[in-house]
Amino acid sequence: VARNSNVKKVKKLKPFHTERERYLVLKHIDLIDKVVLGDTKDLYAVVKKYRPDVIALGYDQPANIAEIRRRIDEFGLSTKIIRLKPYLEKTRKSGKIKTYLHRLI
């Protein structure tokens, strides 16, 4: 799970949900074997430590898959990298949900 400080750096916005909230949501999904908080300084530290089988990137993450692959290869891993497709993007897109919620406040 991306740390709040890293989300702010990448998206230039404060995250809508805290890292703890994001962690707890993922922790309750049976298909996920392990959920860990990322490192605040080295984005690849958790990859090196936990050696995941799969790295799933959000459809809106600006991550460079070639760069991730290069770093994973340096660790001698055969981790699969996938980019998730948006889920009901016309109605469930986070920006639309945030706009709606801010109107309620």
XYZ file of N, CA, C and O in Angstrom:
420
model
N 0.854 -1.169 0.000
C 0.000 0.000 0.000
C 0.900 1.232 0.000
O 1.827 1.336 0.805
N 0.622 2.138 -0.901
C 1.421 3.365 -0.992
C 1.276 4.183 0.283
O 0.182 4.316 0.839
N 2.388 4.718 0.725
C 2.386 5.578 1.909
C 1.782 6.923 1.537
O 1.858 7.385 0.397
N 1.146 7.567 2.524
C 0.532 8.875 2.271
C 1.519 9.858 1.661
O 1.185 10.588 0.729
N 2.742 9.869 2.173
C 3.747 10.813 1.666
C 4.075 10.542 0.202
O 4.282 11.474 -0.582
N 4.095 9.276 -0.205
C 4.383 8.938 -1.599
C 3.207 9.293 -2.511
O 3.414 9.728 -3.640
N 1.987 9.112 -2.022
C 0.808 9.490 -2.809
C 0.834 10.994 -3.066
O 0.596 11.451 -4.185
N 1.163 11.764 -2.038
C 1.238 13.227 -2.198
C 2.282 13.617 -3.236
O 2.055 14.510 -4.044
N 3.431 12.932 -3.227
C 4.492 13.238 -4.189
C 4.054 12.929 -5.617
O 4.282 13.706 -6.532
N 3.437 11.769 -5.815
C 3.074 11.317 -7.156
C 1.848 12.048 -7.695
O 1.843 12.529 -8.823
N 0.797 12.124 -6.895
C -0.463 12.695 -7.376
C -0.601 14.188 -7.111
O -1.534 14.815 -7.584
N 0.314 14.723 -6.305
C 0.268 16.147 -5.953
C -1.013 16.508 -5.198
O -1.461 17.645 -5.212
N -1.624 15.511 -4.572
C -2.848 15.696 -3.796
C -2.770 14.860 -2.531
O -2.134 13.809 -2.512
N -3.461 15.321 -1.517
C -3.584 14.524 -0.307
C -4.495 13.340 -0.621
O -5.535 13.505 -1.271
N -4.135 12.125 -0.195
C -4.993 10.975 -0.493
C -6.360 11.110 0.180
O -6.463 11.632 1.288
N -7.387 10.652 -0.517
C -8.746 10.717 0.024
C -8.883 9.783 1.221
O -9.482 10.123 2.219
N -8.294 8.590 1.107
C -8.280 7.623 2.206
C -6.854 7.542 2.740
O -5.898 7.575 1.973
N -6.720 7.388 4.040
C -5.393 7.277 4.632
C -4.777 5.932 4.259
O -5.476 5.005 3.857
N -3.469 5.835 4.441
C -2.793 4.567 4.164
C -3.363 3.455 5.039
O -3.487 2.323 4.605
N -3.721 3.782 6.263
C -4.316 2.780 7.166
C -5.666 2.309 6.643
O -5.947 1.118 6.656
N -6.499 3.219 6.167
C -7.801 2.845 5.598
C -7.610 1.957 4.368
O -8.292 0.939 4.213
N -6.689 2.344 3.485
C -6.433 1.542 2.281
C -5.908 0.161 2.665
O -6.306 -0.856 2.099
N -5.023 0.124 3.643
C -4.470 -1.139 4.137
C -5.584 -2.049 4.660
O -5.654 -3.230 4.301
N -6.456 -1.509 5.500
C -7.518 -2.321 6.111
C -8.513 -2.852 5.087
O -8.976 -3.990 5.192
N -8.829 -2.051 4.085
C -9.736 -2.520 3.026
C -9.118 -3.710 2.300
O -9.749 -4.757 2.114
N -7.857 -3.575 1.903
C -7.191 -4.657 1.168
C -6.992 -5.889 2.037
O -7.076 -7.013 1.558
N -6.765 -5.690 3.326
C -6.536 -6.795 4.261
C -7.752 -7.732 4.319
O -7.616 -8.912 4.606
N -8.916 -7.202 4.029
C -10.149 -7.992 4.110
C -10.566 -8.625 2.777
O -11.646 -9.184 2.676
N -9.722 -8.554 1.778
C -10.017 -9.190 0.493
C -9.342 -10.554 0.480
O -8.112 -10.656 0.565
N -10.140 -11.596 0.395
C -9.624 -12.969 0.493
C -8.625 -13.345 -0.598
O -7.799 -14.222 -0.396
N -8.707 -12.715 -1.756
C -7.798 -13.048 -2.851
C -6.379 -12.525 -2.627
O -5.461 -12.918 -3.325
N -6.204 -11.651 -1.653
C -4.895 -11.059 -1.376
C -4.239 -11.825 -0.242
O -4.800 -11.954 0.840
N -3.040 -12.345 -0.502
C -2.323 -13.135 0.505
C -1.685 -12.283 1.585
O -1.655 -12.666 2.748
N -1.133 -11.148 1.210
C -0.408 -10.319 2.175
C -0.511 -8.855 1.755
O -0.369 -8.539 0.582
N -0.742 -8.000 2.741
C -0.808 -6.564 2.506
C 0.263 -5.912 3.376
O 0.361 -6.198 4.563
N 1.095 -5.084 2.765
C 2.145 -4.386 3.511
C 2.161 -2.911 3.114
O 1.787 -2.563 1.998
N 2.598 -2.085 4.047
C 2.788 -0.670 3.742
C 4.114 -0.494 3.024
O 5.106 -1.134 3.381
N 4.134 0.358 2.036
C 5.356 0.627 1.292
C 6.378 1.369 2.134
O 6.094 1.827 3.241
N 7.552 1.481 1.601
C 8.642 2.206 2.245
C 8.525 3.682 1.867
O 8.168 4.001 0.738
N 8.831 4.564 2.786
C 8.698 5.996 2.492
C 9.848 6.529 1.642
O 9.707 7.555 0.989
N 10.980 5.837 1.625
C 12.146 6.326 0.879
C 12.434 5.518 -0.389
O 12.687 6.068 -1.439
N 12.406 4.204 -0.282
C 12.740 3.322 -1.413
C 11.505 2.544 -1.834
O 11.076 1.624 -1.149
N 10.936 2.921 -2.966
C 9.698 2.294 -3.431
C 9.853 0.797 -3.700
O 8.875 0.057 -3.710
N 11.091 0.337 -3.915
C 11.319 -1.072 -4.240
C 11.732 -1.910 -3.033
O 11.904 -3.120 -3.153
N 11.847 -1.299 -1.867
C 12.286 -2.034 -0.671
C 11.335 -3.184 -0.334
O 11.777 -4.290 -0.012
N 10.029 -2.958 -0.425
C 9.076 -4.027 -0.087
C 9.088 -5.124 -1.146
O 8.868 -6.296 -0.835
N 9.359 -4.768 -2.391
C 9.445 -5.774 -3.457
C 10.639 -6.688 -3.186
O 10.532 -7.914 -3.262
N 11.742 -6.080 -2.847
C 12.953 -6.857 -2.561
C 12.750 -7.744 -1.324
O 13.142 -8.904 -1.305
N 12.093 -7.197 -0.298
C 11.898 -7.930 0.958
C 10.877 -9.063 0.829
O 11.114 -10.175 1.265
N 9.713 -8.776 0.219
C 8.614 -9.752 0.200
C 8.554 -10.605 -1.058
O 7.841 -11.595 -1.096
N 9.261 -10.205 -2.122
C 9.366 -10.990 -3.350
C 7.982 -11.448 -3.869
O 7.700 -12.638 -3.947
N 7.126 -10.502 -4.226
C 5.758 -10.866 -4.625
C 5.701 -11.634 -5.950
O 6.579 -11.499 -6.797
N 4.656 -12.425 -6.100
C 4.400 -13.125 -7.360
C 3.819 -12.165 -8.395
O 4.046 -12.321 -9.582
N 3.021 -11.197 -7.898
C 2.330 -10.261 -8.789
C 2.404 -8.853 -8.207
O 2.263 -8.673 -6.997
N 2.621 -7.887 -9.079
C 2.459 -6.479 -8.726
C 1.320 -5.969 -9.597
O 1.383 -6.036 -10.820
N 0.253 -5.504 -8.940
C -0.915 -4.993 -9.656
C -0.919 -3.476 -9.564
O -0.976 -2.907 -8.475
N -0.831 -2.824 -10.704
C -0.844 -1.368 -10.767
C -2.244 -0.884 -11.116
O -2.906 -1.459 -11.973
N -2.673 0.180 -10.468
C -3.958 0.778 -10.808
C -3.923 1.344 -12.211
O -2.858 1.723 -12.710
N -5.057 1.395 -12.858
C -5.124 1.891 -14.236
C -4.646 3.337 -14.334
O -4.164 3.768 -15.371
N -4.741 4.071 -13.225
C -4.367 5.484 -13.254
C -2.988 5.756 -12.649
O -2.586 6.901 -12.527
N -2.256 4.709 -12.297
C -0.914 4.910 -11.751
C 0.058 5.228 -12.878
O 0.117 4.506 -13.871
N 0.847 6.284 -12.697
C 1.768 6.683 -13.759
C 3.064 5.867 -13.789
O 4.033 6.289 -14.388
N 3.065 4.723 -13.159
C 4.281 3.903 -13.069
C 4.753 3.436 -14.437
O 3.957 3.115 -15.314
N 6.072 3.389 -14.594
C 6.699 2.934 -15.829
C 6.977 1.437 -15.695
O 7.864 1.022 -14.952
N 6.218 0.621 -16.400
C 6.338 -0.835 -16.275
C 7.730 -1.321 -16.671
O 8.275 -2.221 -16.042
N 8.330 -0.722 -17.686
C 9.681 -1.134 -18.105
C 10.690 -0.894 -16.983
O 11.568 -1.727 -16.736
N 10.563 0.220 -16.283
C 11.462 0.528 -15.169
C 11.242 -0.456 -14.014
O 12.193 -0.942 -13.400
N 9.991 -0.755 -13.728
C 9.677 -1.729 -12.663
C 10.268 -3.090 -13.035
O 10.893 -3.751 -12.209
N 10.094 -3.502 -14.267
C 10.630 -4.796 -14.731
C 12.158 -4.827 -14.580
O 12.727 -5.801 -14.119
N 12.813 -3.731 -14.965
C 14.269 -3.660 -14.842
C 14.699 -3.838 -13.383
O 15.613 -4.614 -13.095
N 14.025 -3.155 -12.480
C 14.381 -3.257 -11.057
C 14.097 -4.651 -10.510
O 14.893 -5.204 -9.756
N 12.993 -5.246 -10.910
C 12.644 -6.596 -10.451
C 13.676 -7.599 -10.950
O 14.100 -8.494 -10.217
N 14.098 -7.431 -12.194
C 15.133 -8.309 -12.751
C 16.433 -8.212 -11.959
O 17.125 -9.211 -11.768
N 16.750 -7.009 -11.480
C 17.951 -6.831 -10.652
C 17.885 -7.679 -9.375
O 18.907 -8.107 -8.863
N 16.675 -7.889 -8.867
C 16.489 -8.688 -7.648
C 16.404 -10.182 -7.951
O 16.273 -10.999 -7.046
N 16.443 -10.548 -9.235
C 16.350 -11.949 -9.623
C 14.948 -12.526 -9.452
O 14.794 -13.721 -9.228
N 13.941 -11.683 -9.591
C 12.553 -12.129 -9.412
C 11.863 -12.341 -10.753
O 12.228 -11.741 -11.759
N 10.861 -13.184 -10.756
C 10.043 -13.387 -11.956
C 8.623 -12.872 -11.703
O 7.648 -13.438 -12.179
N 8.532 -11.798 -10.950
C 7.249 -11.189 -10.589
C 6.481 -10.760 -11.836
O 7.043 -10.149 -12.741
N 5.206 -11.074 -11.861
C 4.337 -10.650 -12.955
C 3.820 -9.243 -12.638
O 3.424 -8.967 -11.503
N 3.841 -8.367 -13.619
C 3.335 -7.005 -13.453
C 2.083 -6.871 -14.304
O 2.108 -7.157 -15.499
N 0.998 -6.463 -13.669
C -0.244 -6.250 -14.415
C -0.772 -4.850 -14.142
O -0.524 -4.279 -13.091
N -1.442 -4.304 -15.116
C -2.135 -3.033 -14.927
C -3.629 -3.343 -14.909
O -4.166 -3.923 -15.846
N -4.252 -2.978 -13.807
C -5.677 -3.236 -13.645
C -6.499 -2.343 -14.556
O -6.114 -1.199 -14.834
N -7.607 -2.851 -15.001
C -8.522 -2.064 -15.824
C -9.460 -1.294 -14.900
O -9.736 -1.733 -13.793
N -9.956 -0.158 -15.360
C -10.893 0.600 -14.524
C -12.178 -0.192 -14.321
O -12.624 -0.920 -15.209
N -12.751 -0.055 -13.152
C -14.013 -0.715 -12.814
C -15.130 0.305 -12.921
O -15.145 1.289 -12.185
N -16.030 0.101 -13.844
C -17.162 1.007 -14.049
C -16.725 2.467 -14.037
O -17.243 3.285 -13.284
N -15.757 2.785 -14.906
C -15.130 4.101 -14.856
C -16.075 5.270 -15.098
O -15.816 6.377 -14.661
N -17.188 5.040 -15.771
C -18.128 6.131 -16.028
C -18.817 6.592 -14.744
O -19.176 7.743 -14.604
N -19.009 5.657 -13.798
C -19.725 6.008 -12.573
C -18.911 5.824 -11.300
O -19.200 6.436 -10.290
N -17.890 4.980 -11.325
C -17.139 4.661 -10.116
C -15.738 5.281 -10.061
O -14.950 4.944 -9.230
N -15.457 6.165 -10.948
C -14.145 6.799 -10.973
C -13.962 7.635 -9.702
O -14.850 8.362 -9.291
N -12.799 7.534 -9.081
C -12.594 8.178 -7.773
C -12.820 9.688 -7.821
O -13.354 10.261 -6.878
N -12.426 10.327 -8.908
C -12.645 11.770 -9.023
C -14.120 12.129 -8.965
O -14.517 13.101 -8.330
N -14.960 11.335 -9.624
C -16.408 11.574 -9.609
C -16.969 11.338 -8.210
O -17.815 12.084 -7.732
N -16.492 10.294 -7.558
C -16.964 9.981 -6.208
C -16.544 11.090 -5.241
O -17.340 11.555 -4.422
N -15.303 11.564 -5.340
C -14.823 12.632 -4.463
C -15.643 13.911 -4.674
O -16.015 14.571 -3.711
N -15.911 14.247 -5.931
C -16.711 15.448 -6.213
C -18.081 15.322 -5.574
O -18.575 16.264 -4.946
N -18.697 14.164 -5.708
C -20.019 13.934 -5.124
C -19.957 14.068 -3.603
O -20.787 14.735 -2.991
N -18.966 13.438 -2.983
C -18.858 13.477 -1.527
C -18.590 14.889 -1.014
O -19.127 15.289 0.017
N -17.777 15.651 -1.749
C -17.494 17.024 -1.315
C -18.749 17.894 -1.394
O -18.896 18.843 -0.615
N -19.642 17.583 -2.299
C -20.913 18.340 -2.385
C -21.766 18.093 -1.158
O -22.553 18.933 -0.763
N -21.653 16.892 -0.570
C -22.446 16.541 0.599
C -21.957 17.223 1.868
O -22.711 17.398 2.821
N -20.690 17.591 1.856
C -20.093 18.173 3.076
C -20.439 19.645 3.216
O -20.553 20.401 2.384
